[in-house]
Each structure stands twice: as structure tokens, then as C-alpha cells.
Coordinates of C-alpha atoms in Angstrom, one line a residue:
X5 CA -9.6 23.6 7.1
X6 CA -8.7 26.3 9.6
X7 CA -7.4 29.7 8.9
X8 CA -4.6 32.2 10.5
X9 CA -7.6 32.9 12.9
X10 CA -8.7 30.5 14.1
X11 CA -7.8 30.2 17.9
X12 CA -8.1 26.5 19.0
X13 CA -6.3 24.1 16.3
X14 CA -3.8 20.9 17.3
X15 CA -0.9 18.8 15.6
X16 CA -2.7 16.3 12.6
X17 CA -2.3 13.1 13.8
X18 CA -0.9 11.9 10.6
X19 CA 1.9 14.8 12.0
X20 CA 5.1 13.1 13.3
X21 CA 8.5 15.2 14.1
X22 CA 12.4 14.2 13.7
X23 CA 14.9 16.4 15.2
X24 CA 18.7 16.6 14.0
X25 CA 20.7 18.9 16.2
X26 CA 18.2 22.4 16.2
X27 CA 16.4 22.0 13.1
X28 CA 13.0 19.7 12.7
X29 CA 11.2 17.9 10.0
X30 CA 7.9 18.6 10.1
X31 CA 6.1 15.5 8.0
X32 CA 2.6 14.6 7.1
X33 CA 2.8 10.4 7.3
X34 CA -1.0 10.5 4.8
X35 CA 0.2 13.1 1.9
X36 CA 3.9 12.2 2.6
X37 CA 4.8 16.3 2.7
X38 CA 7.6 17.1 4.8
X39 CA 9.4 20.1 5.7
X40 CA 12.4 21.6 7.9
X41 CA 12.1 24.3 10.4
X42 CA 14.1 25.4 13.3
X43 CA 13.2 24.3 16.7
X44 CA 12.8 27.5 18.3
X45 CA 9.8 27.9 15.2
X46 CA 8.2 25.1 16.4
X47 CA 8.4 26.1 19.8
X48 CA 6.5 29.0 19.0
X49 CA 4.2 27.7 16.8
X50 CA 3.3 24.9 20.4
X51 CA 3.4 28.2 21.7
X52 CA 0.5 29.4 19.7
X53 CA -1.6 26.1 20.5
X54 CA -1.0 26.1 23.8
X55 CA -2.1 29.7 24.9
X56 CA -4.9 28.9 22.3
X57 CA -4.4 31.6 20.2
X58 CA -5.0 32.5 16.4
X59 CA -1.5 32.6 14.2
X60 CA -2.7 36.1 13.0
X61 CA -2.6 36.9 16.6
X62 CA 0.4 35.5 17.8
X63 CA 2.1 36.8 14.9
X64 CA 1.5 40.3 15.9
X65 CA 2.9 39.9 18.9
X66 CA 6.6 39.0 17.6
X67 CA 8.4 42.5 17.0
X68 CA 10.7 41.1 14.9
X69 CA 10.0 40.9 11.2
X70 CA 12.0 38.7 10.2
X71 CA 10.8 36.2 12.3
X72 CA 7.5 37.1 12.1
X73 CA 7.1 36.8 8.0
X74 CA 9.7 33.5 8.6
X75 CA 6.5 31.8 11.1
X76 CA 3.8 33.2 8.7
X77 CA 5.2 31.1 6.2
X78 CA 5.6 27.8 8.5
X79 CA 1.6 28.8 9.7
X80 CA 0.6 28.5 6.3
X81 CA 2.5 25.6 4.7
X82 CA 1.2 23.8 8.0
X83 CA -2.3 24.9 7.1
X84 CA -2.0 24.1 3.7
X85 CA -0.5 20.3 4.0
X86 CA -3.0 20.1 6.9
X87 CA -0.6 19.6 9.4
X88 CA -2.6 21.7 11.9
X89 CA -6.4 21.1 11.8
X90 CA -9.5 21.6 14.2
X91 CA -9.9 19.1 17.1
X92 CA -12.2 16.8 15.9
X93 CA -11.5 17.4 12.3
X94 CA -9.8 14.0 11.8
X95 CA -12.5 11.8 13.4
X96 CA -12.1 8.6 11.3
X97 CA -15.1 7.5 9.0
X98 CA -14.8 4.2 7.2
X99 CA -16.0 4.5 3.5
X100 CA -15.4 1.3 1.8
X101 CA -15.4 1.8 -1.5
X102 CA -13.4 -1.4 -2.8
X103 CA -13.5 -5.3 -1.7
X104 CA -11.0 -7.5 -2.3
X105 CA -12.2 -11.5 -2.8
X106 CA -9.7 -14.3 -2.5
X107 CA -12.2 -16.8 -3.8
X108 CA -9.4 -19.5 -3.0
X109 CA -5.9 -20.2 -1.6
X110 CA -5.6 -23.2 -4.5
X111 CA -2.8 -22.3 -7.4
X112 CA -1.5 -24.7 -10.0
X113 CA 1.9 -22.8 -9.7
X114 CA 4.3 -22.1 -7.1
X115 CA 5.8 -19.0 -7.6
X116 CA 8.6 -18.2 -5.1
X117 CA 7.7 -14.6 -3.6
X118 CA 4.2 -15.9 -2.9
X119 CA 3.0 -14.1 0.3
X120 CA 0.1 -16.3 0.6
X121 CA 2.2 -19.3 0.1
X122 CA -0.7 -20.8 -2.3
X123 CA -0.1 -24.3 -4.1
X124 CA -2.1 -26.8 -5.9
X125 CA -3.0 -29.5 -2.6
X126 CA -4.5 -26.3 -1.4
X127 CA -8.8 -26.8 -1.5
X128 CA -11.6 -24.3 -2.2
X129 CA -13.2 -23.6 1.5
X130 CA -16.0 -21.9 0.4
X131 CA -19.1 -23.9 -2.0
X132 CA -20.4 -22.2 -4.1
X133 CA -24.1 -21.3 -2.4
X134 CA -21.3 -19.3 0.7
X135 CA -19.3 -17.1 -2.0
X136 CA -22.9 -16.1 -3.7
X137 CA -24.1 -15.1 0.3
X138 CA -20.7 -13.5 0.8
X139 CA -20.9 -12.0 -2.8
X140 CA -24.6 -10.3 -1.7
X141 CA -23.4 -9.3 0.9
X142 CA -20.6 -7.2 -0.7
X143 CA -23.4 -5.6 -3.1
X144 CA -25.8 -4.0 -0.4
X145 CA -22.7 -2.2 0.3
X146 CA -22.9 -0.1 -2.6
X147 CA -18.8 -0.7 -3.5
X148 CA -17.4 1.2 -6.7
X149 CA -14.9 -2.2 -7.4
X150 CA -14.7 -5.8 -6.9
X151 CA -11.5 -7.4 -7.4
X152 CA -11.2 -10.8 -7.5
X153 CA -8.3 -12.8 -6.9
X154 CA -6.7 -16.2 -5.3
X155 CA -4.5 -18.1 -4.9
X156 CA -5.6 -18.1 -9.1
X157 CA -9.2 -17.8 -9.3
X158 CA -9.7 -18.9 -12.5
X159 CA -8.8 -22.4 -11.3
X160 CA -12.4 -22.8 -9.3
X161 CA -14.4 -25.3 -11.4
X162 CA -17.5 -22.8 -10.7
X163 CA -16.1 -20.1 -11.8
X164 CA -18.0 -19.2 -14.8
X165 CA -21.1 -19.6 -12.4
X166 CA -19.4 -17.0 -10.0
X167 CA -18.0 -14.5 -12.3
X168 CA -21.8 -14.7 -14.9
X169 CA -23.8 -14.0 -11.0
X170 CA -21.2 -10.9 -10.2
X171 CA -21.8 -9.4 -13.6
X172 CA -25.9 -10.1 -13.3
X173 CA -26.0 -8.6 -9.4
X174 CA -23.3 -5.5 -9.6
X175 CA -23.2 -2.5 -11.8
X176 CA -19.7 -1.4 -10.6
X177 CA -16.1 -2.6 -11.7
X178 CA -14.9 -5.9 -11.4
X179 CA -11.3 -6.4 -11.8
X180 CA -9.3 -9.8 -11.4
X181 CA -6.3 -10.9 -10.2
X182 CA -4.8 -14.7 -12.2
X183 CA -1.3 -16.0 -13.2
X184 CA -3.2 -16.2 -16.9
X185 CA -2.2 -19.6 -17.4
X186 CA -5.8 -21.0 -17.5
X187 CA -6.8 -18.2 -20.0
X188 CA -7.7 -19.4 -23.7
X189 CA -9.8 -18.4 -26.0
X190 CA -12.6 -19.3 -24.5
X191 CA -12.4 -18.1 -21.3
X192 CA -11.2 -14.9 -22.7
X193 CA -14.5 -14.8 -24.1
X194 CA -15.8 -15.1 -20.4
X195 CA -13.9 -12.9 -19.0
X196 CA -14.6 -9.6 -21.4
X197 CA -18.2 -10.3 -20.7
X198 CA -18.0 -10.2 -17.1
X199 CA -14.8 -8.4 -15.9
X200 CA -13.5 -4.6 -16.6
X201 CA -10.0 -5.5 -16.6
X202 CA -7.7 -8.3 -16.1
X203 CA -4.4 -8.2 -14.2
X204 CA -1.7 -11.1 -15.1
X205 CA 1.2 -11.7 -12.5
X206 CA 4.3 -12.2 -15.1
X207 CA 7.3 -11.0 -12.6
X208 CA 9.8 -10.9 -15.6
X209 CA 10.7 -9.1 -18.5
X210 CA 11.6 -12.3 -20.3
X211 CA 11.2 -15.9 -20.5
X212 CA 14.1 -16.9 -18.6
X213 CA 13.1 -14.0 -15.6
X214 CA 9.5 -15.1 -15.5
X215 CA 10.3 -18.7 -15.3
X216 CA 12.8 -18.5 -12.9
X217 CA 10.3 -16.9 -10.4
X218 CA 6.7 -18.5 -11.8
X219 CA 8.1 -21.8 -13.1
X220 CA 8.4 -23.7 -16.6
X221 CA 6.5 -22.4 -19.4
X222 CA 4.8 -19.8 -17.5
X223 CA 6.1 -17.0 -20.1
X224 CA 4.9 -18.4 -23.0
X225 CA 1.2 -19.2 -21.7
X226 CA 1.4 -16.0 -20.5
X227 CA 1.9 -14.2 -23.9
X228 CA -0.9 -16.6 -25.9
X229 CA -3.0 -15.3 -22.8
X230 CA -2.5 -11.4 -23.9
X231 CA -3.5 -12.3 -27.5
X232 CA -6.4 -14.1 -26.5
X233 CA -7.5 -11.3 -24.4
X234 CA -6.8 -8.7 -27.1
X235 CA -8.7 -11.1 -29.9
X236 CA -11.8 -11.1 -27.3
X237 CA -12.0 -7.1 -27.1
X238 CA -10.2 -6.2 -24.2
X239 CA -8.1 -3.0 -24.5
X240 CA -4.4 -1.7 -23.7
X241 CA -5.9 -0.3 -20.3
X242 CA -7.7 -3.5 -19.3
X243 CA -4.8 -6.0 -19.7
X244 CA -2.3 -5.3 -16.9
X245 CA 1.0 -7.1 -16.7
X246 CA 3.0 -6.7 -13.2
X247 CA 6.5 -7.5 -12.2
X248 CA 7.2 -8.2 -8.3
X249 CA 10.6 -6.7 -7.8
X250 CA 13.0 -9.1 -6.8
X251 CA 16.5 -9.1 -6.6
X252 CA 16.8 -11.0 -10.3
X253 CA 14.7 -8.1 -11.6
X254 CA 14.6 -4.7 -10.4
X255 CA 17.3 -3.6 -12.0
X256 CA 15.1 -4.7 -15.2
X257 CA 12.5 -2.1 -14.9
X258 CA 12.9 -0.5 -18.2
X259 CA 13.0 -3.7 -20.0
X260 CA 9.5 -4.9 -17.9
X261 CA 7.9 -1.8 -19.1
X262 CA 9.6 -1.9 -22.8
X263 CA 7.4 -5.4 -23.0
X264 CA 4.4 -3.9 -22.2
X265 CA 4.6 -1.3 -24.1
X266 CA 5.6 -4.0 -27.4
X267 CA 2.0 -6.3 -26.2
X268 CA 0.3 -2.3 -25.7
X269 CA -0.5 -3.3 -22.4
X270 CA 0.0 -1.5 -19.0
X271 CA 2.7 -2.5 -16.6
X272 CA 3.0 -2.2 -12.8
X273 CA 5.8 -3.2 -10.7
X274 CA 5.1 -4.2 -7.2
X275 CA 6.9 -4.3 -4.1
X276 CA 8.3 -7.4 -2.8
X277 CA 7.1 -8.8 0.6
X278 CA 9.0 -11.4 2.6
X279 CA 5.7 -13.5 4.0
X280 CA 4.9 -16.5 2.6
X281 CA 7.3 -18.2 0.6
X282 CA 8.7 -14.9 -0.1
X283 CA 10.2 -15.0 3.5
X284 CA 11.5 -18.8 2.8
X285 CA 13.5 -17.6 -0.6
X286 CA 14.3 -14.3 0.8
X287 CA 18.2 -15.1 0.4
X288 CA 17.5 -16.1 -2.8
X289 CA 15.1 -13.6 -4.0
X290 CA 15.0 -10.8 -1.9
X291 CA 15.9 -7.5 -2.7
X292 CA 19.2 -6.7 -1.0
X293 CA 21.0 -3.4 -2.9
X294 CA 18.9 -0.7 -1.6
X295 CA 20.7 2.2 -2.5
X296 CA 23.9 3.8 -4.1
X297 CA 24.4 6.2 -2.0
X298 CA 28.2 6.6 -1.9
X299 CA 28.6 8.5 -5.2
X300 CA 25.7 11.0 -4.8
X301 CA 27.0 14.7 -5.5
X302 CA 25.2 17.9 -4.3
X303 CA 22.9 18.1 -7.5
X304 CA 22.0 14.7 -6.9
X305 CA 21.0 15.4 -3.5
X306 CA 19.1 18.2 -4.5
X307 CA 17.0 16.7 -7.0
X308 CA 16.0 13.5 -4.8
X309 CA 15.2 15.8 -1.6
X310 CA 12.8 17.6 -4.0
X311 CA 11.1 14.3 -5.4
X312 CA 11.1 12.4 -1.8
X313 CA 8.1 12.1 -0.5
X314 CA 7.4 10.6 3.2
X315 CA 4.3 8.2 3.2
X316 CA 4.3 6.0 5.9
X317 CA 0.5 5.8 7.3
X318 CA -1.6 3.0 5.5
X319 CA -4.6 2.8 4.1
X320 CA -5.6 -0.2 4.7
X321 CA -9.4 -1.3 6.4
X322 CA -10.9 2.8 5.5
X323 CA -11.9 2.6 1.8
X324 CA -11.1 -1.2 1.3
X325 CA -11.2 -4.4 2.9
X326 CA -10.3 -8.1 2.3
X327 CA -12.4 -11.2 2.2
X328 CA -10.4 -14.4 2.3
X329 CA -10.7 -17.7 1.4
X330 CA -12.7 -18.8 4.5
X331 CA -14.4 -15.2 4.4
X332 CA -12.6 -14.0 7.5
X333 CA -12.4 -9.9 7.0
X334 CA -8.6 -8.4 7.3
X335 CA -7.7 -4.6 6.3
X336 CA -6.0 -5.9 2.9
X337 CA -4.5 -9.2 1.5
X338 CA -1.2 -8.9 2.7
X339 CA -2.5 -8.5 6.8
X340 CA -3.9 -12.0 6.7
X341 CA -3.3 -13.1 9.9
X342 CA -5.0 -13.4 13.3
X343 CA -3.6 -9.8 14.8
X344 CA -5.9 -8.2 11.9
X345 CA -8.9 -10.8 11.5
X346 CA -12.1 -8.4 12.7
X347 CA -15.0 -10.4 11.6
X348 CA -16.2 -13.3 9.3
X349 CA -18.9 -11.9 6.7
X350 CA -20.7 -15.4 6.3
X351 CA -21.7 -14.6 10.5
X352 CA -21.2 -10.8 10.6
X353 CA -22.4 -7.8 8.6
X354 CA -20.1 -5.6 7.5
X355 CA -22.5 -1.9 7.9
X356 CA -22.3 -3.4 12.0
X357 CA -18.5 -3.6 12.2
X358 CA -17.9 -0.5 10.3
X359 CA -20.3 1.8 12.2
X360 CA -18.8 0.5 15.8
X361 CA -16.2 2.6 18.1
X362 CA -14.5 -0.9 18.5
X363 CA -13.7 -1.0 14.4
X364 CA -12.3 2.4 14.6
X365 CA -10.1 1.9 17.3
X366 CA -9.0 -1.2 15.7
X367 CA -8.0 1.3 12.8
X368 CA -6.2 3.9 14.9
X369 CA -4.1 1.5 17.0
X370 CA -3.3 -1.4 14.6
X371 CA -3.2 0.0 11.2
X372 CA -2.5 3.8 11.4
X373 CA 0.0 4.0 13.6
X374 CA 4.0 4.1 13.5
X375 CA 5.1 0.8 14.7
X376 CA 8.4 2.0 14.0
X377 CA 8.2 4.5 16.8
X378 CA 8.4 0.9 19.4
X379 CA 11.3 -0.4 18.1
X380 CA 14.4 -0.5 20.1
X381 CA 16.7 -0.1 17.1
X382 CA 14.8 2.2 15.1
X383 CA 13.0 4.7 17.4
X384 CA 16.0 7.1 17.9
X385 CA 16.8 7.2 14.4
X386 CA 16.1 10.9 12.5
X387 CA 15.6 9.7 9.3
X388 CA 12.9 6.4 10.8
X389 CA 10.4 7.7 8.5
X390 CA 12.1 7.9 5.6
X391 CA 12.7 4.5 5.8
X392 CA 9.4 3.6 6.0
X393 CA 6.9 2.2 3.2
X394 CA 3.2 3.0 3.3
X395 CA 2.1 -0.5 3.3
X396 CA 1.9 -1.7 6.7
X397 CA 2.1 -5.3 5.6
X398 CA 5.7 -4.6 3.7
X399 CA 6.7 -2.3 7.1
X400 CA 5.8 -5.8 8.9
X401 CA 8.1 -8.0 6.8
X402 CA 11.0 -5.6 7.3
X403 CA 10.8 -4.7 11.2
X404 CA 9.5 -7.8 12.1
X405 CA 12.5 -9.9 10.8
X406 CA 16.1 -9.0 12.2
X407 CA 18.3 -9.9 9.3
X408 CA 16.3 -8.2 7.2
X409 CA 15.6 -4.7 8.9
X410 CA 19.4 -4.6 9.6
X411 CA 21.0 -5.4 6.0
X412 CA 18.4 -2.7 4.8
X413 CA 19.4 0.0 7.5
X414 CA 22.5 -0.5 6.8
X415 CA 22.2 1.2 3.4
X416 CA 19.1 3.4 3.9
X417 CA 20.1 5.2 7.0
X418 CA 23.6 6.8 5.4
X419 CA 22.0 7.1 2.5
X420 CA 18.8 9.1 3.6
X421 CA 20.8 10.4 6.4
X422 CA 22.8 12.4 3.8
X423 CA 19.9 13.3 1.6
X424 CA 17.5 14.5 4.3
X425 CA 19.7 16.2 6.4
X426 CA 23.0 17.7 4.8

């Protein structure tokens, strides 16, 4: 981290700048800090990088003192949120710490938000003898966490062979991913002695929610699935229960999490991502009221302008990567397609893409950056960050489909166009 003297010190570049009349927001796109200065303050603080100078010196040589304890302040906020660093501090490093395993596309429901548009005439690609070579490959790697997930896992006839060889070959955490309809007592059994925790897709809060999105009798599987996990020893923090919001549901939050807390389970809701069949039943199933922003008052304002954070950068491909069905690598599950394939772990090894220049820059330009800031519609717009998710994948299904980006700006921009700036 630099200091008020160092001399030679640039913009982050997670650092990106909207301008409303003279005043700027000044926003880091990792942490999602933000602030607002004037422009003639961020002149001088280019200033100061330009002529290469340290803060402390620059700020001796502004005679006013008002100004001058006005810029100290910006200096060290910008310091502080790392909004200024060294050059060269941000080279990226890749440190993949979790793997994510889509051991097959194959699902015996057909939920309607489903990204990966998985159905039961899907067929499990990989045999056996490939996911064990993919699976060693993922241990020399020295991961903290495995998740496993599908299309539904648990529906691979060699899955007790799979998860028993995970559990023999890897000391670190192994998490999975099912729709916990194939889940009795038996394989609850199973999955205590192989898995940490176990993460059930229920996207309801009811029966008549869940089985509107995940089909007939989905719920009530579902529930004898939670007892049989609880009767085989697994705890409140290792059965997860999520909810994708949808626009039957997300106004149901409170009762989603009221359920969880009745099973003592832990509950997640998720974001909903028009890919998949998710893009086919958007009109009936996507999320569509955004905001209600019309009757916000001044102490409303205040209190979501505190709370709002601006994260817009992703993740994705530095600490984690995906492993598909056919083993092609992609940054996560949701950028499963041929823009973000960068290898095929049955013929590649990972440590060799990882290490290379051509992996990072693959990182900078496709995954880090603000495709927002190419978009004829969106690229003059002062509050575009705002508006932005950190997920790249959900970004994607919002800019990349007309109808959709405009309904949403619709509501967002008035709404965060009063919050932000007023």
C-alpha cells in the first residue's frame, strides 16, 4: 500500500469515474466503495500523478487550507480503499482455491429458470475412468473445496463410486449441489460420509411456489430429503436450502427464510439469470419490478446511499474455475460458452494455463472488465455502475438482451439516478 509519500502511484484499475455536472464518483468496481468529490479535486489529485509527485508534497504546495485539509482527506480515503496503488501492484496472480465439477448435464426435472437448460434425455459424457483423471487432476492442485454439482449429480449411476474416491483422495471440503429428490435414507447415509455440506435447490417458500418452478411433488421430496439428512448427522450449517428469485417469489423472502429457519437449516437466495430456459420463460418468470422508487423521501435516500455498495468487477477464473460436463474449463458455471472455454483438463494441465501471460490476459479483457462501458445505450449514463451486478454471467443476460436491459433501465436509472446523485 503506498503512503502520502510516495511519489510515483496511478488510478487502480478496479478504479472507474462517473461525472454529473462538476462533481465525480470515485468507485472501486472489487470492494464496491465509492465516493463523491469535486472535479477540480480530481484534477489536482491527476495533477499529483502526473508531475509524479508525493501527496504530502503536493499538498504543501496549495496555500489554501481549506483545500488543502479537503485533498488530504480524498488522498487518504483513496489510499485506504486502494484506489491509488503502485504501478505494478495489481499484477494479476491466479490462486485457485475452489473447483467447480458438473459431473453431468442429465436432470430428472425441468425446472424453468434452468441456466443450463438440463433435462432427463440429456447423457453423462464423461465414464467413469475420465472424471477419476479429471478428479486427480483437480487434487495436485492443492484446492481448499470441491463442489460438485450437475445437471443433478446424484442421478449418475456411479456416483457412490465417484463421491467414496473424492473422499479417499482429498482432505479438503467437498460440497454438492442436487435438487434432493434422489436423497433417502440411504444415500443420506452416503452423502455424510463423503460430503461437508449439501445444498438443495427448493426456489419456494411453499409447496405451491416450489412446484410451480421445479415441478410436481418436488416440495414434498424435498422436505423427507432434510429429515433424512438431519437423521444421518448432518447439521443446520451443512444443509442449505436456496430460493432463485423469480418474479412468483422475491417478494417472499421473509417467508423463504422463515422455512429455513422452522427445518434449522441455512437459506440463500440467488439471483435469477435469463440463459437457459431461464431466457425461454423470462416473460413468465423473470423478475420485472426492480424498484419503488417513486415514494422514496430524503431519509430513505440517506440510508440506501449509505448501505449501497458498487461491485461490479467479477471474480470469476482467479480463485475458482469450472469443469463441465465434457471437462471443458470456463471462469464459473454460468460463462459456459465458447467466448470463455480456455482449455479441456482431460488434454491440458491446469498449473500450464494458469502460469501463462495468455491466461491472464484472457482474465483482464474478458472477465474483469466493464462491458458496460461498450454499450451504445449504457456508456453515457452516470449512474452505469450502479446498475451493474458483480456476476459477469448475470451482467451478460441483462446487456446482451434488448427487452430486457431496457424494461430494467427503465426503473433503475430514476431510481439510482435520484439516490446517487440528489
Amino acid at each position: 500500500m503506498i503512503t502520502l509519500y510516495d511519489d510515483k502511484f496511478i488510478f487502480s484499475e478496479k478504479v472507474r469515474f462517473l461525472k454529473n455536472n462538476d462533481n465525480v464518483i470515485v468507485i472501486n468496481g472489487c470492494s464496491g466503495a465509492w465516493g463523491a468529490i469535486s472535479s477540480s479535486m480530481l484534477d489536482n489529485v491527476h495533477q499529483c500523478i502526473a508531475n509524479k509527485m508525493s501527496p504530502k508534497v503536493y499538498l504543501d504546495s496549495i496555500e489554501n487550507d481549506s483545500d488543502k485539509d479537503e485533498l488530504a482527506e480524498i488522498f487518504q480515503v483513496l489510499i485506504e480503499e486502494q484506489m491509488i496503488v503502485k504501478p505494478g501492484e495489481e499484477e494479476f496472480r491466479v490462486e485457485i482455491l475452489d473447483v467447480e465439477f458438473k459431473l453431468t448435464n442429465k436432470c430428472n426435472l425441468k425446472c424453468l429458470h434452468c441456466a443450463a437448460g438440463s433435462d432427463i434425455s440429456k447423457e453423462d459424457v464423461l465414464r467413469t475412468e475420465e472424471i477419476k483423471i479429471i478428479l486427480d487432476k483437480i487434487f495436485k492442485m492443492n484446492i481448499e473445496t470441491l463442489l460438485l454439482t450437475g445437471g443433478e449429480p446424484l442421478i449418475r449411476q456411479d456416483i457412490e463410486l465417484l463421491l467414496t474416491y473424492i473422499r479417499s483422495n482429498f482432505k479438503g471440503t467437498v460440497n454438492m449441489i442436487t435438487n434432493g429428490t434422489f436423497i433417502d435414507q440411504q444415500m443420506a447415509m452416503l452423502l455424510k460420509n463423503t460430503v461437508n455440506a449439501v445444498s438443495i435447490s427448493i426456489d419456494g417458500y411453499d409447496e405451491k411456489s416450489t412446484e410451480a418452478i421445479r415441478g410436481k411433488g418436488v416440495y414434498n421430496k424435498i422436505m423427507k430429503a432434510v429429515t433424512y439428512l438431519k437423521e444421518a448427522g448432518f447439521g443446520k450449517d451443512n444443509i442449505i436450502l436456496t430460493m432463485v428469485a423469480t418474479n412468483q417469489n422475491f417478494h417472499h423472502e421473509k417467508e423463504f427464510y422463515k422455512l429455513c429457519e422452522n427445518l434449522n437449516v441455512t437459506g440463500g437466495v440467488r439471483q435469477f439469470s435469463a440463459m437457459g430456459r431461464g431466457r425461454e420463460n423470462y416473460d413468465k418468470i423473470g423478475v420485472k419490478d426492480y424498484f419503488n422508487y417513486t415514494s422514496l423521501d430524503n431519509d430513505d435516500i440517506e440510508e440506501i446511499r449509505g448501505s449501497l455498495q458498487c461491485k461490479f468487477i467479477c471474480r470469476a477464473g482467479g480463485t475458482k474455475f469450472t469443469i463441465n460436463e465434457f471437462g471443458d474449463m470456463y471462469p464459473c458455471l454460468l460463462l459456459e460458452s465458447d467466448e470463455y472455454r480456455f482449455g479441456n483438463i482431460l488434454f491440458d494441465e491446469p498449473s500450464d494455463i494458469f502460469s501463462s501471460n495468455e491466461y491472464g490476459q484472457f482474465i483482464k479483457n474478458k472477465i474483469r472488465t466493464s462491458s458496460i462501458d461498450n454499450r451504445d445505450k449504457c456508456k453515457q449514463c452516470n449512474v452505469r455502475y450502479f446498475c451493474m451486478e458483480q456476476c459477469l454471467a448475470v451482467n451478460n443476460s441483462i446487456y446482451n438482451n434488448k427487452e430486457i436491459c431496457e424494461a430494467r433501465c427503465k426503473q433503475m436509472q430514476p431510481y439510482l439516478s435520484k439516490v446517487v446523485w440528489e
